[in-house]
C-alpha cells in the first residue's frame, strides 16, 4: 500500500504500474459531493459511468444518456476529486459509428470536463475508434464482457462468456485493446476463471465487476455499494451501508417532526 502515499494525482501510468503490485480500487461517482467523499476515502480511480442513466436519471438502461449529460456529470466529479484518476464513459451512440465521431466525443469530454481518460465498450468492433482516440493522446480504458450498452443484443443481464467462442473472443479483444494502447480494461460479469486467464495474459490492469478476485482491481457502482439502490442485489455486490433505509428513516423522522411542530425548536430559529 506504499505506492500511492507520495503521489498527489493518480495517473493512468500509476494505474498501469500497480498491476501485480497493488490491487486497484475504483468506484463510480456522478456528482461533486459523492466524488469528494469517494476521493477522501482514498479511492484510486473514479468512473463517471453511464450507469448515471440508471441511478441518477432513473432510466431502465444506460442507452438514453447523452454526451452533454455525461459531460455535466464529469465536470461535477472532476471538481470533487483531488487525487483520484477520473475516467468517463463515452455514452451509447457517440463512438460506434465512425472513428472521427469517436474522437470528437472523447475530445469534448476531455476539454469540457477536465477528466483524465475515457472508457469505451467493446473490442474488435470499435478497434478504429479506440486507435483514433489513443493516437490523439487520450487514454482509453476498455470494457468487455457484459457491456450494458449492448443489452438489447444480449437480451439479459446474465453472466457473459460462459461458452468457448465468446470466451475466446473476450481473450482476443483484451489482447487487442492492450496492443492498441489501452491503459486498462474493465471486465464485467464473466466467470472468475476466465477473468484470471485474461489478467495473466495481458500486461495492462484488468478491473473487474462480477469477475472474481483475480482481476487487478475492482469497480462497483457507488450507489449499489452504499445501499442507496435497494432492489438491485446481484451476487457480486457487497453492500457497505444501507443508505436507502437510513435516508428513508431520516425523512420519515423529519416529516414527523415538521407535522408535530417539534422542528424547528427554539435553538433552530432566529
Ligand atoms: O457505467 C458503469 O457504471 C460501468 C461500470 C459498471 C463498470 O461501466
Coordinates of C-alpha atoms and ligand atoms in Angstrom, one line a residue:
X1 CA 0.0 0.0 0.0
X2 CA 3.0 2.3 -0.2
X3 CA 2.8 3.4 -3.8
X4 CA 0.1 5.9 -3.6
X5 CA 1.1 7.7 -0.4
X6 CA 3.6 10.1 -2.1
X7 CA 1.6 10.6 -5.2
X8 CA -0.6 13.7 -5.5
X9 CA -2.7 12.8 -8.5
X10 CA -3.2 9.2 -9.6
X11 CA -2.4 9.0 -13.4
X12 CA -3.1 6.3 -16.0
X13 CA 0.6 5.4 -15.6
X14 CA 0.1 4.9 -11.8
X15 CA -2.7 2.6 -12.6
X16 CA -0.6 0.6 -15.1
X17 CA 2.3 0.4 -12.6
X18 CA 0.0 -1.1 -10.0
X19 CA -0.5 -4.3 -11.9
X20 CA 0.9 -7.2 -9.9
X21 CA 1.9 -4.9 -7.0
X22 CA -1.2 -3.5 -5.5
X23 CA -4.9 -4.0 -6.2
X24 CA -6.7 -1.1 -7.9
X25 CA -9.8 0.3 -6.3
X26 CA -12.4 2.1 -8.4
X27 CA -15.9 3.3 -7.7
X28 CA -18.4 5.3 -9.8
X29 CA -19.4 8.9 -9.0
X30 CA -21.7 11.3 -10.8
X31 CA -21.7 14.4 -8.7
X32 CA -19.4 16.7 -6.7
X33 CA -20.5 15.7 -3.2
X34 CA -20.1 12.0 -3.6
X35 CA -16.9 12.4 -5.6
X36 CA -15.4 14.4 -2.7
X37 CA -16.2 11.6 -0.2
X38 CA -15.1 8.8 -2.5
X39 CA -11.8 10.7 -3.2
X40 CA -11.3 11.4 0.6
X41 CA -11.8 7.7 1.2
X42 CA -8.6 7.0 -0.8
X43 CA -10.0 5.5 -4.0
X44 CA -7.5 5.1 -6.8
X45 CA -9.9 5.8 -9.7
X46 CA -13.4 7.2 -10.2
X47 CA -15.6 6.2 -13.1
X48 CA -18.2 8.6 -14.3
X49 CA -20.1 5.7 -15.6
X50 CA -23.0 5.9 -18.0
X51 CA -24.8 4.0 -15.2
X52 CA -25.7 7.6 -14.3
X53 CA -28.5 6.9 -16.7
X54 CA -29.9 4.3 -14.3
X55 CA -29.0 5.6 -10.8
X56 CA -29.2 9.3 -11.4
X57 CA -31.9 9.6 -14.1
X58 CA -34.0 6.5 -13.4
X59 CA -33.8 5.0 -16.9
X60 CA -34.0 1.3 -17.3
X61 CA -30.8 1.1 -19.4
X62 CA -27.6 3.1 -20.0
X63 CA -28.7 3.9 -23.6
X64 CA -30.6 7.1 -23.2
X65 CA -27.8 9.2 -21.5
X66 CA -26.4 11.9 -23.8
X67 CA -22.8 13.2 -24.3
X68 CA -23.9 16.6 -22.8
X69 CA -25.3 14.9 -19.7
X70 CA -22.1 12.8 -19.3
X71 CA -20.0 16.0 -19.5
X72 CA -22.2 17.6 -16.9
X73 CA -21.7 14.7 -14.5
X74 CA -17.9 14.6 -15.3
X75 CA -17.5 18.3 -14.6
X76 CA -19.1 17.9 -11.2
X77 CA -16.9 14.8 -10.4
X78 CA -13.7 16.5 -11.5
X79 CA -14.4 19.4 -9.2
X80 CA -14.7 17.0 -6.3
X81 CA -11.8 14.6 -7.0
X82 CA -8.4 16.0 -6.0
X83 CA -6.4 12.7 -6.0
X84 CA -8.2 10.0 -8.0
X85 CA -7.9 9.4 -11.7
X86 CA -11.2 10.3 -13.3
X87 CA -12.4 8.1 -16.2
X88 CA -15.6 9.0 -18.1
X89 CA -17.8 6.6 -20.2
X90 CA -18.4 7.5 -23.8
X91 CA -22.2 7.1 -24.0
X92 CA -24.0 4.9 -26.4
X93 CA -24.1 6.2 -30.0
X94 CA -21.1 8.6 -29.6
X95 CA -18.3 6.3 -30.8
X96 CA -19.6 3.2 -32.6
X97 CA -20.4 4.8 -35.9
X98 CA -17.0 6.0 -37.0
X99 CA -13.6 6.9 -35.6
X100 CA -13.8 10.6 -36.2
X101 CA -17.1 10.8 -34.3
X102 CA -15.5 8.8 -31.5
X103 CA -12.5 11.2 -31.3
X104 CA -14.8 14.2 -31.4
X105 CA -16.8 12.8 -28.5
X106 CA -13.7 11.9 -26.5
X107 CA -12.2 15.4 -27.1
X108 CA -15.4 17.1 -25.9
X109 CA -15.2 15.0 -22.7
X110 CA -11.6 15.8 -22.1
X111 CA -11.8 19.5 -23.0
X112 CA -15.1 20.4 -21.3
X113 CA -14.9 18.3 -18.1
X114 CA -11.1 18.1 -17.3
X115 CA -11.3 14.3 -16.8
X116 CA -8.3 12.2 -17.4
X117 CA -9.4 9.3 -19.6
X118 CA -12.4 7.8 -21.4
X119 CA -13.9 4.3 -21.4
X120 CA -15.5 2.6 -24.3
X121 CA -17.4 -0.7 -24.5
X122 CA -16.3 -3.4 -27.0
X123 CA -13.2 -4.9 -28.7
X124 CA -12.7 -5.6 -32.4
X125 CA -15.9 -3.8 -33.4
X126 CA -14.5 -0.5 -32.2
X127 CA -10.8 -1.0 -33.0
X128 CA -10.5 2.0 -35.3
X129 CA -12.3 4.3 -32.8
X130 CA -10.0 3.2 -29.9
X131 CA -6.9 3.7 -32.1
X132 CA -8.0 7.2 -33.2
X133 CA -8.7 8.3 -29.7
X134 CA -5.4 6.9 -28.3
X135 CA -3.5 8.5 -31.3
X136 CA -4.8 11.9 -30.2
X137 CA -3.2 11.4 -26.8
X138 CA -6.4 10.5 -24.9
X139 CA -6.0 7.5 -22.5
X140 CA -8.6 4.7 -23.1
X141 CA -10.0 2.1 -20.7
X142 CA -11.7 -0.8 -22.4
X143 CA -14.8 -2.6 -21.2
X144 CA -15.6 -6.3 -22.1
X145 CA -17.9 -9.0 -21.0
X146 CA -21.4 -7.8 -20.1
X147 CA -21.3 -4.4 -21.8
X148 CA -24.6 -2.8 -20.8
X149 CA -24.8 -0.6 -24.0
X150 CA -25.4 -3.9 -25.9
X151 CA -28.2 -5.1 -23.5
X152 CA -30.8 -5.3 -26.3
X153 CA -28.4 -7.6 -28.2
X154 CA -27.8 -9.8 -25.2
X155 CA -31.4 -9.7 -24.0
X156 CA -30.4 -10.5 -20.4
X157 CA -28.0 -9.3 -17.7
X158 CA -26.8 -12.8 -17.1
X159 CA -23.1 -13.8 -16.9
X160 CA -21.3 -13.5 -20.3
X161 CA -18.6 -15.6 -22.0
X162 CA -19.5 -18.9 -20.4
X163 CA -19.3 -20.5 -23.9
X164 CA -16.0 -21.2 -25.5
X165 CA -16.5 -18.9 -28.6
X166 CA -17.4 -15.9 -26.5
X167 CA -14.7 -16.5 -24.0
X168 CA -12.1 -16.8 -26.8
X169 CA -13.4 -13.5 -28.4
X170 CA -13.0 -11.8 -25.0
X171 CA -9.4 -13.0 -24.7
X172 CA -8.7 -11.8 -28.2
X173 CA -10.4 -8.4 -27.5
X174 CA -8.4 -7.9 -24.3
X175 CA -5.2 -8.6 -26.2
X176 CA -6.3 -6.2 -29.0
X177 CA -7.0 -3.4 -26.5
X178 CA -3.6 -3.9 -25.0
X179 CA -2.0 -3.8 -28.4
X180 CA -3.9 -0.7 -29.3
X181 CA -2.5 1.1 -26.2
X182 CA -5.4 1.0 -23.8
X183 CA -4.2 1.5 -20.2
X184 CA -6.6 -0.9 -18.6
X185 CA -9.7 -2.9 -19.2
X186 CA -12.9 -3.4 -17.2
X187 CA -14.4 -6.9 -17.4
X188 CA -18.0 -7.2 -16.3
X189 CA -19.9 -10.3 -15.1
X190 CA -17.8 -13.1 -16.6
X191 CA -16.6 -16.3 -15.0
X192 CA -13.7 -15.8 -12.4
X193 CA -11.6 -18.4 -14.2
X194 CA -11.8 -16.5 -17.5
X195 CA -11.0 -13.2 -15.8
X196 CA -7.9 -14.9 -14.2
X197 CA -6.8 -16.2 -17.6
X198 CA -7.2 -12.7 -19.2
X199 CA -5.5 -11.0 -16.2
X200 CA -2.5 -13.3 -16.5
X201 CA -2.3 -13.0 -20.3
X202 CA -2.1 -9.2 -20.7
X203 CA 0.3 -6.6 -19.3
X204 CA -2.4 -3.9 -18.6
X205 CA -4.5 -4.0 -15.5
X206 CA -7.9 -5.7 -15.5
X207 CA -10.7 -4.1 -13.4
X208 CA -13.5 -6.5 -12.5
X209 CA -17.1 -6.1 -11.6
X210 CA -18.6 -9.5 -11.0
X211 CA -15.4 -11.1 -12.5
X212 CA -13.8 -12.6 -9.3
X213 CA -10.8 -11.9 -7.2
X214 CA -8.1 -12.4 -9.7
X215 CA -8.6 -9.2 -11.5
X216 CA -6.0 -6.4 -10.9
X217 CA -8.7 -4.2 -9.5
X218 CA -12.4 -3.9 -8.6
X219 CA -15.1 -1.4 -9.6
X220 CA -18.6 -1.0 -8.2
X221 CA -21.4 1.4 -8.7
X222 CA -21.2 3.7 -5.7
X223 CA -25.0 3.8 -5.2
X224 CA -25.0 0.0 -5.0
X225 CA -22.1 -0.4 -2.6
X226 CA -23.6 2.3 -0.3
X227 CA -27.0 0.6 -0.4
X228 CA -28.8 3.5 -1.9
X229 CA -30.2 1.2 -4.6
X230 CA -32.2 -1.4 -2.7
X231 CA -33.9 -3.5 -5.5
X232 CA -30.6 -4.5 -7.2
X233 CA -28.9 -7.4 -5.5
X234 CA -26.6 -9.3 -7.8
X235 CA -24.4 -12.0 -6.2
X236 CA -21.2 -10.0 -6.9
X237 CA -22.4 -6.9 -4.9
X238 CA -21.1 -6.2 -1.4
X239 CA -23.1 -3.5 0.4
X240 CA -21.1 -1.4 2.9
X241 CA -24.0 0.7 4.1
X242 CA -27.8 0.6 3.9
X243 CA -28.4 4.2 2.9
X244 CA -31.8 3.5 1.3
X245 CA -33.1 2.6 4.8
X246 CA -31.1 5.2 6.6
X247 CA -32.3 8.0 4.3
X248 CA -35.9 6.9 4.2
X249 CA -35.9 6.6 8.0
X250 CA -34.4 10.1 8.4
X251 CA -37.0 11.6 6.0
X252 CA -39.8 9.9 7.9
X253 CA -38.5 11.4 11.2
X254 CA -38.3 14.8 9.6
X255 CA -41.8 14.6 8.3
X256 CA -43.0 13.6 11.8
X257 CA -41.0 16.5 13.4
X258 CA -42.4 19.0 11.0
X259 CA -46.0 17.8 11.4
X260 CA -45.7 17.8 15.2
X261 CA -44.0 21.2 15.3
X262 CA -41.0 19.6 17.0
X263 CA -38.9 21.1 14.2
X264 CA -37.7 23.8 14.3
X265 CA -37.2 24.3 18.0
X266 CA -36.1 27.5 19.9
X267 CA -32.5 26.9 19.0
X268 CA -33.2 26.4 15.4
X269 CA -34.7 29.8 14.7
X270 CA -33.5 33.4 14.6
Ligands
LIG1 O1 -21.3 2.7 -16.1 C1 -20.8 2.0 -15.2 O2 -21.0 2.2 -14.0 C2 -19.8 1.0 -15.6 C3 -19.4 0.0 -14.5 C4 -20.4 -0.9 -14.2 C5 -18.1 -0.6 -14.8 O3 -19.5 0.9 -16.7

